[in-house]
């Protein structure tokens, strides 16, 4: 039994029968990018710059529109204030006339109260126009970047 083992091992281990196979492998990791990839990155960056310029122009146009609207509101409220002064003078004159007519017995107390109400309404409207004028000027100042508080 041992003799058979020796014979078999000697046959198998002889240099004629043993053949060694070697395999050698080398791994390389190279990213595969299309040749136009840097060009795409550049185009994306250019598009982002153009979009930013467009947004900046849109903001500038919006600011210009807002400033022009606020300046228009200032002029409108200044004109309304002037017309309110005229209305106050007319209402005051009408009140004086109504008061004299009431004293002379020509007008009723209702006519006098109506003249007083018209005079008070004229004063109130002037106050409202002054308030709106101040708000308009504050808006212009805010749009100009000035702190008003």
XYZ file of N, CA, C and O in Angstrom:
596
model
N 0.805 -1.177 0.000
C 0.000 0.000 0.000
C 0.860 1.258 0.000
O 0.581 2.180 -0.740
N 1.891 1.327 0.801
C 2.759 2.478 0.808
C 3.591 2.560 -0.450
O 3.948 3.641 -0.894
N 3.912 1.382 -0.990
C 4.695 1.392 -2.211
C 3.918 2.057 -3.340
O 4.473 2.817 -4.118
N 2.646 1.788 -3.434
C 1.830 2.392 -4.467
C 1.795 3.906 -4.278
O 1.864 4.659 -5.237
N 1.759 4.346 -3.059
C 1.714 5.783 -2.772
C 2.991 6.442 -3.221
O 2.980 7.517 -3.796
N 4.090 5.828 -2.941
C 5.371 6.383 -3.338
C 5.492 6.434 -4.839
O 5.999 7.394 -5.395
N 5.034 5.449 -5.504
C 5.145 5.430 -6.948
C 4.251 6.508 -7.579
O 4.652 7.173 -8.519
N 3.127 6.614 -7.031
C 2.211 7.620 -7.591
C 2.726 9.015 -7.331
O 2.720 9.856 -8.215
N 3.223 9.325 -6.119
C 3.742 10.649 -5.813
C 4.988 10.937 -6.603
O 5.224 12.062 -7.001
N 5.790 9.935 -6.822
C 7.000 10.182 -7.594
C 6.658 10.469 -9.037
O 7.300 11.271 -9.699
N 5.615 9.802 -9.542
C 5.190 10.076 -10.910
C 4.560 11.458 -11.026
O 4.779 12.174 -11.996
N 3.788 11.795 -10.047
C 3.078 13.072 -10.110
C 4.015 14.220 -9.848
O 3.928 15.276 -10.458
N 4.982 14.059 -8.974
C 5.857 15.153 -8.589
C 7.062 15.292 -9.490
O 7.927 16.114 -9.238
N 7.165 14.502 -10.480
C 8.307 14.658 -11.360
C 8.179 15.956 -12.135
O 7.096 16.485 -12.338
N 9.269 16.493 -12.530
C 9.289 17.805 -13.182
C 8.619 17.775 -14.544
O 8.225 18.795 -15.071
N 8.434 16.624 -15.105
C 7.790 16.548 -16.396
C 6.273 16.724 -16.290
O 5.649 17.234 -17.194
N 5.716 16.316 -15.164
C 4.283 16.352 -15.027
C 3.775 17.650 -14.409
O 2.650 18.045 -14.652
N 4.554 18.282 -13.588
C 4.081 19.488 -12.906
C 4.310 20.688 -13.809
O 5.419 20.948 -14.226
N 3.239 21.338 -14.067
C 3.314 22.561 -14.848
C 2.610 23.653 -14.045
O 1.477 23.476 -13.620
N 3.285 24.734 -13.851
C 2.712 25.845 -13.076
C 2.147 26.895 -14.023
O 2.789 27.242 -15.002
N 0.955 27.324 -13.707
C 0.304 28.389 -14.478
C 0.264 29.632 -13.606
O -0.188 29.586 -12.481
N 0.735 30.704 -14.146
C 0.700 31.968 -13.422
C -0.172 32.958 -14.189
O -0.104 33.029 -15.403
N -0.933 33.689 -13.429
C -1.757 34.732 -14.047
C -1.456 36.032 -13.316
O -1.504 36.108 -12.101
N -1.109 37.027 -14.050
C -0.802 38.327 -13.474
C -1.826 39.313 -14.047
O -2.051 39.355 -15.244
N -2.412 40.108 -13.145
C -3.379 41.090 -13.597
C -3.000 42.481 -13.108
O -2.444 42.646 -12.043
N -3.265 43.449 -13.903
C -3.014 44.840 -13.559
C -4.321 45.586 -13.753
O -4.972 45.467 -14.784
N -4.711 46.350 -12.723
C -5.943 47.119 -12.837
C -5.637 48.602 -12.963
O -4.810 49.146 -12.231
N -6.292 49.262 -13.882
C -6.134 50.703 -14.079
C -7.537 51.317 -14.062
O -8.431 50.847 -14.764
N -7.683 52.341 -13.264
C -8.956 53.065 -13.227
C -8.782 54.387 -13.937
O -8.090 55.273 -13.450
N -9.389 54.519 -15.067
C -9.339 55.751 -15.840
C -10.781 56.196 -16.068
O -11.579 55.437 -16.613
N -11.130 57.393 -15.603
C -12.499 57.834 -15.853
C -12.731 58.042 -17.341
O -11.890 58.606 -18.039
N -13.837 57.549 -17.780
C -14.163 57.675 -19.200
C -15.124 58.853 -19.333
O -16.266 58.796 -18.912
N -14.638 59.928 -19.879
C -15.439 61.128 -20.106
C -15.504 61.390 -21.595
O -14.524 61.194 -22.308
N -16.625 61.846 -22.010
C -16.666 62.209 -23.429
C -15.744 63.403 -23.666
O -15.532 64.222 -22.773
N -15.193 63.516 -24.818
C -14.249 64.607 -25.073
C -14.894 65.986 -24.974
O -14.217 66.973 -24.778
N -16.218 66.069 -25.052
C -16.863 67.381 -25.008
C -17.255 67.782 -23.591
O -17.873 68.804 -23.391
N -16.927 67.021 -22.585
C -17.337 67.311 -21.201
C -16.826 68.676 -20.723
O -17.615 69.441 -20.178
N -15.569 69.034 -20.884
C -15.150 70.377 -20.463
C -15.880 71.482 -21.218
O -16.186 72.524 -20.676
N -16.201 71.232 -22.462
C -16.958 72.207 -23.247
C -18.365 72.388 -22.707
O -18.895 73.493 -22.688
N -18.968 71.295 -22.256
C -20.307 71.377 -21.676
C -20.269 72.185 -20.387
O -21.136 73.022 -20.142
N -19.246 71.933 -19.562
C -19.106 72.685 -18.298
C -18.967 74.177 -18.581
O -19.559 75.007 -17.893
N -18.209 74.500 -19.604
C -18.023 75.906 -19.957
C -19.327 76.524 -20.443
O -19.675 77.643 -20.066
N -20.084 75.783 -21.247
C -21.363 76.296 -21.744
C -22.365 76.477 -20.610
O -23.119 77.444 -20.591
N -22.368 75.544 -19.656
C -23.252 75.673 -18.493
C -22.899 76.921 -17.704
O -23.776 77.681 -17.285
N -21.598 77.145 -17.511
C -21.163 78.337 -16.776
C -21.546 79.611 -17.528
O -21.990 80.587 -16.914
N -21.399 79.615 -18.844
C -21.795 80.785 -19.640
C -23.299 81.035 -19.543
O -23.741 82.178 -19.437
N -24.081 79.952 -19.564
C -25.528 80.102 -19.445
C -25.904 80.664 -18.068
O -26.813 81.493 -17.964
N -25.199 80.213 -17.027
C -25.476 80.738 -15.689
C -25.127 82.220 -15.599
O -25.838 82.993 -14.962
N -24.037 82.615 -16.232
C -23.660 84.038 -16.242
C -24.718 84.850 -16.987
O -25.129 85.917 -16.523
N -25.155 84.343 -18.137
C -26.186 85.056 -18.900
C -27.500 85.150 -18.119
O -28.174 86.183 -18.152
N -27.858 84.078 -17.421
C -29.083 84.105 -16.608
C -28.955 85.123 -15.484
O -29.906 85.846 -15.179
N -27.768 85.197 -14.881
C -27.550 86.179 -13.813
C -27.633 87.601 -14.358
O -28.204 88.489 -13.711
N -27.076 87.823 -15.541
C -27.170 89.150 -16.159
C -28.621 89.502 -16.468
O -29.045 90.630 -16.262
N -29.371 88.528 -16.950
C -30.783 88.759 -17.248
C -31.549 89.115 -15.979
O -32.358 90.042 -15.968
N -31.289 88.366 -14.893
C -31.952 88.658 -13.615
C -31.572 90.037 -13.102
O -32.417 90.757 -12.564
N -30.308 90.412 -13.272
C -29.861 91.730 -12.830
C -30.567 92.830 -13.626
O -31.020 93.825 -13.053
N -30.692 92.649 -14.927
C -31.402 93.627 -15.761
C -32.877 93.700 -15.376
O -33.460 94.789 -15.341
N -33.479 92.552 -15.099
C -34.888 92.544 -14.695
C -35.076 93.281 -13.374
O -36.036 94.038 -13.207
N -34.154 93.085 -12.440
C -34.233 93.786 -11.160
C -34.043 95.288 -11.349
O -34.722 96.091 -10.701
N -33.121 95.668 -12.216
C -32.895 97.096 -12.474
C -34.142 97.730 -13.098
O -34.533 98.840 -12.722
N -34.770 97.027 -14.046
C -35.997 97.544 -14.659
C -37.126 97.647 -13.635
O -37.888 98.622 -13.630
N -37.219 96.663 -12.769
C -38.254 96.686 -11.735
C -38.030 97.844 -10.768
O -38.982 98.533 -10.385
N -36.778 98.063 -10.401
C -36.461 99.181 -9.499
C -36.762 100.515 -10.170
O -37.346 101.415 -9.551
N -36.404 100.645 -11.428
C -36.690 101.876 -12.169
C -38.190 102.134 -12.231
O -38.649 103.256 -12.009
N -38.947 101.080 -12.521
C -40.412 101.207 -12.564
C -40.961 101.641 -11.210
O -41.810 102.538 -11.134
N -40.471 101.020 -10.143
C -40.949 101.371 -8.795
C -40.607 102.809 -8.436
O -41.421 103.520 -7.841
N -39.396 103.251 -8.798
C -38.997 104.633 -8.500
C -39.867 105.614 -9.288
O -40.330 106.627 -8.740
N -40.093 105.316 -10.563
C -40.937 106.204 -11.369
C -42.372 106.261 -10.833
O -42.981 107.330 -10.804
N -42.888 105.118 -10.398
C -44.229 105.106 -9.806
C -44.275 105.927 -8.521
O -45.225 106.677 -8.284
N -43.255 105.785 -7.689
C -43.220 106.534 -6.430
C -43.088 108.031 -6.687
O -43.741 108.848 -6.018
N -42.257 108.406 -7.665
C -42.131 109.833 -8.006
C -43.444 110.371 -8.575
O -43.827 111.508 -8.294
N -44.128 109.552 -9.355
C -45.441 109.947 -9.865
C -46.446 110.137 -8.728
O -47.251 111.077 -8.752
N -46.364 109.256 -7.717
C -47.244 109.403 -6.558
C -46.941 110.689 -5.790
O -47.861 111.347 -5.295
N -45.655 111.046 -5.696
C -45.287 112.290 -5.008
C -45.893 113.485 -5.747
O -46.528 114.363 -5.125
N -45.738 113.533 -7.063
C -46.298 114.647 -7.839
C -47.818 114.693 -7.734
O -48.404 115.771 -7.582
N -48.456 113.522 -7.819
C -49.913 113.458 -7.736
C -50.400 113.980 -6.377
O -51.346 114.774 -6.311
N -49.718 113.568 -5.303
C -50.143 114.002 -3.971
C -49.844 115.479 -3.727
O -50.590 116.148 -2.998
N -48.780 116.001 -4.348
C -48.521 117.444 -4.243
C -49.627 118.239 -4.934
O -50.078 119.264 -4.421
N -50.074 117.760 -6.103
C -51.172 118.436 -6.802
C -52.465 118.357 -6.006
O -53.225 119.323 -5.927
N -52.727 117.190 -5.404
C -53.926 117.039 -4.590
C -53.867 117.950 -3.366
O -54.897 118.478 -2.932
N -52.680 118.146 -2.824
C -52.524 119.027 -1.667
C -52.836 120.474 -2.049
O -53.505 121.197 -1.296
N -52.386 120.879 -3.223
C -52.683 122.239 -3.700
C -54.187 122.404 -3.921
O -54.784 123.413 -3.527
N -54.801 121.391 -4.535
C -56.247 121.491 -4.758
C -57.006 121.438 -3.435
O -58.071 122.064 -3.300
N -56.478 120.729 -2.443
C -57.122 120.691 -1.125
C -57.062 122.060 -0.469
O -58.015 122.466 0.217
N -55.954 122.786 -0.650
C -55.865 124.144 -0.103
C -56.927 125.046 -0.718
O -57.569 125.834 -0.021
N -57.123 124.917 -2.019
C -58.172 125.690 -2.696
C -59.550 125.301 -2.161
O -60.397 126.169 -1.898
N -59.756 123.989 -1.977
C -61.038 123.513 -1.460
C -61.286 124.024 -0.034
O -62.417 124.389 0.314
N -60.230 124.101 0.771
C -60.368 124.610 2.140
C -60.769 126.083 2.118
O -61.661 126.512 2.876
N -60.111 126.843 1.242
C -60.456 128.273 1.145
C -61.918 128.459 0.715
O -62.640 129.297 1.263
N -62.350 127.658 -0.244
C -63.741 127.760 -0.697
C -64.718 127.337 0.408
O -65.753 127.978 0.617
N -64.389 126.276 1.121
C -65.269 125.806 2.194
C -65.311 126.813 3.338
O -66.373 127.021 3.952
N -64.167 127.459 3.609
C -64.131 128.472 4.673
C -64.983 129.685 4.283
O -65.743 130.210 5.107
N -64.863 130.104 3.051
C -65.681 131.220 2.577
C -67.164 130.860 2.632
O -68.003 131.672 3.073
N -67.507 129.638 2.213
C -68.904 129.186 2.252
C -69.401 129.121 3.691
O -70.561 129.467 3.974
N -68.540 128.719 4.626
C -68.924 128.677 6.035
C -69.178 130.081 6.588
O -70.156 130.300 7.318
N -68.316 131.016 6.218
C -68.515 132.401 6.681
C -69.828 132.971 6.136
O -70.589 133.627 6.860
N -70.094 132.697 4.881
C -71.344 133.184 4.275
C -72.545 132.523 4.952
O -73.543 133.179 5.287
N -72.460 131.189 5.181
C -73.568 130.477 5.817
C -73.781 130.977 7.244
O -74.936 131.101 7.703
N -72.714 131.298 7.929
C -72.809 131.822 9.294
C -73.499 133.182 9.298
O -74.382 133.444 10.141
N -73.133 134.060 8.377
C -73.761 135.384 8.290
C -75.238 135.263 7.903
O -76.091 135.965 8.448
N -75.520 134.378 6.985
C -76.907 134.194 6.565
C -77.756 133.620 7.708
O -78.932 133.971 7.862
N -77.129 132.756 8.504
C -77.857 132.184 9.643
C -78.166 133.270 10.686
O -79.255 133.305 11.260
N -77.138 134.155 10.903
C -77.334 135.246 11.854
C -78.462 136.176 11.381
O -79.204 136.722 12.178
N -78.570 136.365 10.079
C -79.600 137.240 9.522
C -80.939 136.518 9.367
O -81.921 137.142 8.939
N -80.959 135.229 9.636
C -82.210 134.490 9.579
C -82.576 133.991 8.203
O -83.704 133.557 7.971
N -81.639 134.065 7.260
C -81.928 133.610 5.903
C -81.735 132.096 5.798
O -82.503 131.415 5.107
N -80.701 131.551 6.467
C -80.398 130.117 6.420
C -80.921 129.408 7.668
O -81.072 130.005 8.730
N -81.112 128.122 7.521
C -81.500 127.310 8.672
C -80.232 126.763 9.337
O -79.117 126.863 8.797
N -80.414 126.166 10.475
C -79.266 125.564 11.173
C -78.695 124.391 10.372
O -77.497 124.094 10.437
N -79.533 123.730 9.615
C -79.059 122.624 8.767
C -78.096 123.134 7.710
O -77.069 122.485 7.438
N -78.362 124.289 7.126
C -77.446 124.877 6.138
C -76.111 125.208 6.793
O -75.053 124.997 6.196
N -76.160 125.725 8.015
C -74.926 126.058 8.741
C -74.134 124.797 9.072
O -72.918 124.753 8.902
N -74.815 123.748 9.521
C -74.141 122.478 9.835
C -73.537 121.847 8.581
O -72.449 121.268 8.620
N -74.211 121.967 7.466
C -73.678 121.436 6.202
C -72.409 122.179 5.810
O -71.421 121.554 5.387
N -72.376 123.477 5.959
C -71.182 124.268 5.638
C -70.028 123.910 6.575
O -68.873 123.804 6.135
N -70.342 123.707 7.872
C -69.299 123.315 8.817
C -68.745 121.917 8.482
O -67.535 121.686 8.550
N -69.634 121.011 8.121
C -69.201 119.654 7.745
C -68.326 119.691 6.495
O -67.294 118.996 6.426
N -68.699 120.489 5.519
C -67.892 120.598 4.297
C -66.510 121.160 4.610
O -65.506 120.705 4.045
N -66.447 122.132 5.517
C -65.159 122.722 5.905
C -64.294 121.674 6.622
O -63.110 121.525 6.316
N -64.890 120.921 7.536
C -64.142 119.883 8.253
C -63.684 118.764 7.307
O -62.568 118.248 7.441
N -64.524 118.419 6.361
C -64.130 117.400 5.365
C -62.976 117.885 4.495
O -62.091 117.098 4.130
N -62.978 119.170 4.162
C -61.876 119.735 3.376
C -60.578 119.682 4.175
O -59.506 119.350 3.631
N -60.647 119.995 5.467
C -59.452 119.908 6.319
C -58.959 118.457 6.446
O -57.752 118.189 6.400
N -59.907 117.530 6.581
C -59.547 116.113 6.682
C -58.900 115.613 5.391
O -57.900 114.883 5.436
N -59.446 115.997 4.257
C -58.859 115.539 2.987
C -57.457 116.107 2.813
O -56.563 115.409 2.305
N -57.240 117.353 3.237
C -55.883 117.915 3.152
C -54.925 117.114 4.020
O -53.799 116.831 3.629
N -55.371 116.744 5.207
C -54.541 115.942 6.109
C -54.225 114.576 5.488
O -53.090 114.093 5.570
N -55.199 113.969 4.844
C -54.969 112.689 4.175
C -53.975 112.835 3.023
O -53.113 111.971 2.824
N -54.081 113.927 2.270
C -53.141 114.160 1.167
C -51.735 114.405 1.687
O -50.752 113.956 1.085
N -51.622 115.097 2.808
C -50.298 115.297 3.421
C -49.705 113.954 3.843
O -48.516 113.691 3.624
N -50.527 113.128 4.450
C -50.077 111.801 4.891
C -49.624 110.969 3.690
O -48.558 110.341 3.721
N -50.419 110.965 2.626
C -50.055 110.208 1.420
C -48.785 110.756 0.787
O -47.970 109.994 0.250
N -48.605 112.074 0.836
C -47.381 112.681 0.304
C -46.167 112.222 1.099
O -45.129 111.881 0.522
N -46.298 112.193 2.409
C -45.183 111.730 3.249
C -44.871 110.265 2.957
O -43.693 109.889 2.836
N -45.903 109.435 2.823
C -45.678 108.026 2.487
C -44.983 107.876 1.132
O -44.083 107.039 0.974
N -45.377 108.678 0.173
C -44.752 108.611 -1.157
C -43.287 109.019 -1.096
O -42.427 108.383 -1.711
N -42.995 110.059 -0.337
C -41.600 110.490 -0.200
C -40.773 109.444 0.542
O -39.600 109.221 0.214
N -41.374 108.795 1.523
C -40.665 107.726 2.238
C -40.387 106.550 1.304
O -39.323 105.927 1.388
N -41.316 106.252 0.416
C -41.115 105.163 -0.544
C -39.983 105.490 -1.509
O -39.148 104.635 -1.813
N -39.921 106.728 -1.964
C -38.815 107.141 -2.842
C -37.495 107.013 -2.087
O -36.501 106.516 -2.622
N -37.486 107.440 -0.851
C -36.277 107.350 -0.037
C -35.871 105.891 0.181
O -34.692 105.544 0.110
N -36.849 105.030 0.432
C -36.554 103.617 0.630
C -35.976 102.999 -0.634
O -35.011 102.241 -0.590
N -36.573 103.333 -1.775
C -36.081 102.780 -3.051
C -34.702 103.312 -3.385
O -33.925 102.644 -4.077
N -34.379 104.507 -2.899
C -33.044 105.070 -3.134
C -32.006 104.451 -2.192
O -30.810 104.658 -2.354
N -32.486 103.679 -1.210
C -31.568 103.010 -0.289
C -31.259 103.813 0.956
O -30.365 103.452 1.710
N -31.991 104.883 1.176
C -31.777 105.704 2.363
C -32.586 105.141 3.529
O -33.715 104.705 3.362
N -31.984 105.205 4.695
C -32.712 104.808 5.902
C -33.423 106.041 6.430
O -32.820 107.075 6.615
N -34.693 105.918 6.683
C -35.482 107.049 7.132
C -35.914 106.900 8.573
O -36.586 107.731 9.106
N -35.552 105.794 9.201
C -35.938 105.604 10.598
C -34.796 105.848 11.511
O -33.683 105.863 11.247
